[in-house]
Amino acid sequence: MIKLGSSTVIDSKNGFRTDELRPLVADLAQCRQNGIEVILVSSGAIGLGRNRIQEKPQLTSLARKQALASIGQAALINHYSSLFQEHNIHVGQILITTGDLAQRNQYINLRNSLNELIALNAIPIINENDCTSTSELESTKDRGFGDNDVLAALVAAKLNVDIFIILTTVDGLYSSPPTHPSELPINEVRDLKDLSKINVGEVSELGRGGAASKIEAASIASKCGIYTVIANGNIPHIVDKILNSDNKPGTHVFPSGHLSAKKKMDWFQ
């Protein structure tokens, strides 16, 4: 599973970053050719909606954000469809809420849809359904999803993915907010207690979660036995570098357990 935050998907003017995302799409297409199943979780719909109607962020109410998400989601999936069509790969849009994960029958339907899309050699693209759910749109202090970070981790946990890659605009997690470009991120986290010691700093202008939601997402995934990487999505062919290079970029959070299906449900209550 690959998760892309808003700042990785859209630029400062809320335009889709086509040229920057083309190498990433090429990496995912190569994964599919190598027999690796791929699921993409992408933010950016609200920003693209603003771009379409030239809306100023500071004038946006919750209801307007929901409407912007609806407009922007259509644009988002069209942009991804165009990029993946360069590799003869279709995409499938899936909009979900926590209710789809908490209720067994809905989760089974979601899982079956994902499996069928993958069988069709399509890339499932997941986003929260902001038109009916407001958890991601509201403050992360009130248990929001943090720009889809936690949502992606919960889906990864339910689907038992092998590797969960969170792509952002920095090189990984730092012990404190970096003050110089030459500072290196934490390379490995093998004890989840070390995550709680990280100074998370500020949330970016485009993203809603910052380091705090990525730490929470990595912690959830690790407890569920999933290997997690937090890395810079602006680096060309970053997924290929994470999977295949000797000097792997990003912060690598190792699995710390393997929760049962019953224990995983605690996050949905």
Coordinates of C-alpha atoms in Angstrom, one line a residue:
M1 CA 0.0 0.0 0.0
I2 CA 1.2 3.5 -1.0
K3 CA -0.2 6.5 0.7
L4 CA 0.2 10.0 -0.8
G5 CA -0.5 13.1 1.2
S6 CA -1.9 16.3 -0.2
S7 CA 1.4 18.1 -0.4
T8 CA 2.8 15.2 -2.5
V9 CA -0.2 15.2 -4.9
I10 CA -0.9 18.9 -5.4
D11 CA 1.3 22.0 -5.6
S12 CA 1.1 25.4 -3.8
K13 CA -1.6 26.5 -6.3
N14 CA -3.6 23.3 -5.8
G15 CA -2.7 21.9 -9.2
F16 CA -2.0 18.2 -9.7
R17 CA 1.7 17.5 -9.8
T18 CA 1.6 15.5 -13.0
D19 CA 5.3 15.6 -13.8
E20 CA 6.5 14.8 -10.3
L21 CA 4.1 11.9 -10.0
R22 CA 4.8 10.3 -13.3
P23 CA 8.0 8.4 -12.0
L24 CA 6.0 7.2 -9.0
V25 CA 3.3 5.8 -11.3
A26 CA 6.0 4.1 -13.4
D27 CA 7.3 2.4 -10.2
L28 CA 3.8 1.2 -9.4
A29 CA 3.3 -0.1 -12.9
Q30 CA 6.6 -2.0 -12.7
C31 CA 5.4 -3.5 -9.4
R32 CA 2.3 -4.8 -11.1
Q33 CA 4.5 -6.3 -13.9
N34 CA 6.6 -8.0 -11.2
G35 CA 3.5 -9.6 -9.7
I36 CA 3.3 -7.2 -6.7
E37 CA -0.3 -6.2 -5.8
V38 CA -0.6 -2.5 -5.3
I39 CA -3.2 -0.3 -3.5
L40 CA -2.9 3.5 -3.6
V41 CA -4.4 5.8 -1.0
S42 CA -4.4 9.4 -2.1
S43 CA -5.4 12.8 -0.6
G44 CA -5.7 16.0 -2.6
A45 CA -9.3 16.1 -3.6
I46 CA -10.2 19.3 -1.7
G47 CA -7.2 21.1 -3.1
L48 CA -8.0 20.2 -6.6
G49 CA -11.6 21.3 -6.0
R50 CA -10.3 24.7 -4.8
N51 CA -8.2 24.8 -8.0
R52 CA -11.2 24.2 -10.2
I53 CA -13.3 27.0 -8.7
Q54 CA -10.5 29.2 -7.4
E55 CA -11.7 29.0 -3.8
K56 CA -9.6 30.7 -1.1
P57 CA -8.8 28.2 1.8
Q58 CA -9.5 30.7 4.6
L59 CA -13.1 31.2 3.4
T60 CA -14.0 27.5 3.4
S61 CA -16.7 26.1 5.7
L62 CA -17.1 22.4 6.5
A63 CA -20.0 22.1 4.1
R64 CA -18.0 23.8 1.4
K65 CA -15.1 21.5 2.0
Q66 CA -17.4 18.6 1.4
A67 CA -18.6 20.1 -1.9
L68 CA -15.0 20.9 -2.9
A69 CA -14.0 17.3 -2.2
S70 CA -16.7 16.1 -4.5
I71 CA -15.5 18.3 -7.3
G72 CA -11.9 17.6 -6.7
Q73 CA -12.3 13.8 -6.4
A74 CA -13.5 13.6 -10.0
A75 CA -10.4 15.6 -11.1
L76 CA -8.1 13.5 -8.9
I77 CA -9.2 10.2 -10.4
N78 CA -9.0 11.6 -13.9
H79 CA -5.4 12.7 -13.4
Y80 CA -4.4 9.3 -12.1
S81 CA -6.3 7.5 -14.8
S82 CA -4.4 9.5 -17.5
L83 CA -1.0 8.7 -15.8
F84 CA -1.7 5.0 -15.4
Q85 CA -3.1 4.7 -19.0
E86 CA 0.5 5.5 -20.1
H87 CA 1.2 2.0 -18.8
N88 CA -2.1 0.4 -20.0
I89 CA -3.3 0.1 -16.4
H90 CA -6.8 1.0 -15.4
V91 CA -7.6 2.6 -12.0
G92 CA -10.6 2.0 -9.8
Q93 CA -12.0 4.6 -7.4
I94 CA -13.0 3.6 -3.9
L95 CA -14.4 6.1 -1.4
I96 CA -14.7 4.7 2.2
T97 CA -15.5 5.7 5.8
T98 CA -14.5 4.0 9.1
G99 CA -18.0 2.4 9.0
D100 CA -16.9 0.4 6.0
L101 CA -14.1 -1.1 8.1
A102 CA -16.0 -1.5 11.3
Q103 CA -18.9 -3.5 10.0
R104 CA -18.0 -7.0 8.8
N105 CA -20.4 -7.2 5.9
Q106 CA -19.3 -3.8 4.5
Y107 CA -15.6 -4.7 5.0
I108 CA -16.1 -8.0 3.2
N109 CA -17.7 -6.1 0.3
L110 CA -14.7 -3.7 0.3
R111 CA -12.2 -6.5 0.3
N112 CA -13.9 -8.3 -2.5
S113 CA -14.0 -5.2 -4.6
L114 CA -10.3 -4.6 -4.0
N115 CA -9.5 -8.2 -4.9
E116 CA -11.5 -8.0 -8.1
L117 CA -9.8 -4.7 -9.2
I118 CA -6.4 -6.3 -8.6
A119 CA -7.4 -9.4 -10.6
L120 CA -8.3 -7.1 -13.4
N121 CA -4.8 -5.6 -13.3
A122 CA -6.3 -2.3 -12.1
I123 CA -4.9 0.0 -9.4
P124 CA -7.4 0.7 -6.6
I125 CA -7.3 4.3 -5.5
I126 CA -8.8 4.9 -2.0
N127 CA -9.8 8.1 -0.4
E128 CA -12.1 9.0 2.5
N129 CA -15.7 9.7 1.4
D130 CA -15.6 13.4 2.5
C131 CA -19.2 14.0 1.2
T132 CA -20.6 11.7 3.9
S133 CA -17.8 11.6 6.5
T134 CA -16.2 14.6 8.1
S135 CA -13.5 12.9 10.3
E136 CA -10.7 13.8 7.9
L137 CA -12.0 17.4 7.3
E138 CA -12.2 18.3 11.0
S139 CA -9.3 19.0 13.4
T140 CA -6.9 16.1 13.9
K141 CA -7.1 17.0 17.6
D142 CA -10.6 15.4 17.5
R143 CA -9.4 12.1 16.2
G144 CA -9.4 13.0 12.5
F145 CA -7.6 10.8 10.0
G146 CA -4.8 13.3 9.5
D147 CA -4.8 13.7 5.7
N148 CA -5.7 10.0 5.3
D149 CA -2.6 8.7 7.2
V150 CA -4.6 6.8 9.9
L151 CA -7.3 5.7 7.4
A152 CA -4.6 4.2 5.2
A153 CA -3.1 2.4 8.2
L154 CA -6.5 1.0 9.2
V155 CA -7.1 -0.3 5.7
A156 CA -3.6 -1.8 5.6
A157 CA -4.2 -3.5 8.9
K158 CA -7.5 -5.0 7.8
L159 CA -6.1 -6.2 4.5
N160 CA -2.8 -7.5 6.1
V161 CA -0.6 -5.8 3.5
D162 CA 3.1 -6.7 3.5
I163 CA 4.5 -3.2 3.3
F164 CA 2.9 0.2 4.0
I165 CA 4.7 3.2 2.4
I166 CA 3.7 6.7 3.5
L167 CA 5.0 9.4 1.0
T168 CA 5.3 12.9 2.2
T169 CA 7.4 16.0 1.4
V170 CA 10.2 15.3 3.9
D171 CA 12.8 12.5 4.0
G172 CA 11.3 10.7 7.0
L173 CA 10.8 11.1 10.7
Y174 CA 13.3 13.3 12.7
S175 CA 14.0 13.2 16.4
S176 CA 13.1 17.0 16.3
P177 CA 12.1 19.3 13.5
P178 CA 15.2 19.6 11.2
T179 CA 16.9 23.0 11.2
H180 CA 19.4 22.3 8.3
P181 CA 18.9 20.6 5.0
S182 CA 21.9 18.3 5.7
E183 CA 20.2 16.7 8.7
L184 CA 19.4 13.0 8.3
P185 CA 16.1 11.4 9.3
I186 CA 15.8 8.5 11.7
N187 CA 16.6 5.4 9.6
E188 CA 15.1 2.6 11.6
V189 CA 12.6 2.3 14.4
R190 CA 12.5 -1.1 16.1
D191 CA 10.9 -0.1 19.4
L192 CA 7.6 1.8 19.2
K193 CA 8.5 3.6 22.4
D194 CA 11.0 5.6 20.3
L195 CA 8.1 7.0 18.2
S196 CA 6.6 8.7 21.2
K197 CA 9.8 10.6 21.8
I198 CA 9.7 12.4 18.5
N199 CA 9.1 16.1 18.4
V200 CA 6.4 16.3 15.7
G201 CA 6.6 20.0 14.9
E202 CA 4.0 21.8 12.8
V203 CA 1.4 20.6 10.3
S204 CA 2.1 21.7 6.7
E205 CA -0.1 24.2 4.9
L206 CA -1.5 21.6 2.5
G207 CA -1.5 18.5 4.7
R208 CA -3.7 18.1 7.8
G209 CA -1.7 15.5 9.8
G210 CA 1.9 16.4 9.8
A211 CA 4.4 14.0 11.6
A212 CA 1.9 13.3 14.4
S213 CA -0.6 11.4 12.2
K214 CA 2.2 9.6 10.4
I215 CA 3.6 8.4 13.7
E216 CA 0.1 7.2 14.7
A217 CA -0.3 5.4 11.4
A218 CA 3.1 3.8 11.6
S219 CA 2.3 2.7 15.2
I220 CA -1.0 1.1 14.2
A221 CA 0.6 -0.7 11.2
S222 CA 3.6 -1.9 13.3
K223 CA 1.3 -3.4 16.0
C224 CA -0.5 -5.2 13.3
G225 CA 2.7 -6.8 11.9
I226 CA 3.2 -4.5 9.0
Y227 CA 6.5 -3.1 7.8
T228 CA 6.1 0.7 7.4
V229 CA 8.3 3.2 5.5
I230 CA 7.9 7.0 5.7
A231 CA 9.8 8.7 2.9
N232 CA 9.9 11.7 0.5
G233 CA 7.5 11.4 -2.4
N234 CA 9.3 14.1 -4.3
I235 CA 12.3 11.9 -4.9
P236 CA 11.9 10.4 -8.4
H237 CA 11.3 6.6 -8.4
I238 CA 11.1 6.6 -4.6
V239 CA 9.2 3.3 -4.5
D240 CA 11.8 1.6 -6.6
K241 CA 14.5 2.9 -4.3
I242 CA 12.7 1.7 -1.2
L243 CA 12.1 -1.8 -2.5
N244 CA 15.3 -2.4 -4.5
S245 CA 18.2 -0.1 -3.5
D246 CA 21.0 -1.1 -1.0
N247 CA 20.8 2.3 0.7
K248 CA 17.1 2.5 1.3
P249 CA 15.7 6.0 1.9
G250 CA 13.2 7.0 4.6
T251 CA 12.3 6.0 8.1
H252 CA 11.7 2.2 8.4
V253 CA 9.4 1.2 11.2
F254 CA 9.6 -2.6 11.8
P255 CA 6.7 -4.8 12.9
S256 CA 6.3 -5.0 16.6
G257 CA 3.4 -7.5 16.9
H258 CA 0.6 -9.2 15.1
L259 CA -2.8 -8.3 16.5
S260 CA -5.8 -10.5 16.0
A261 CA -8.8 -9.4 14.0
K262 CA -10.7 -8.8 17.2
K263 CA -7.9 -6.5 18.6
K264 CA -7.8 -4.5 15.4
M265 CA -11.4 -3.6 15.8
D266 CA -10.5 -1.5 18.9
W267 CA -9.5 1.3 16.5
F268 CA -13.0 1.5 15.1
Q269 CA -14.9 1.8 18.3

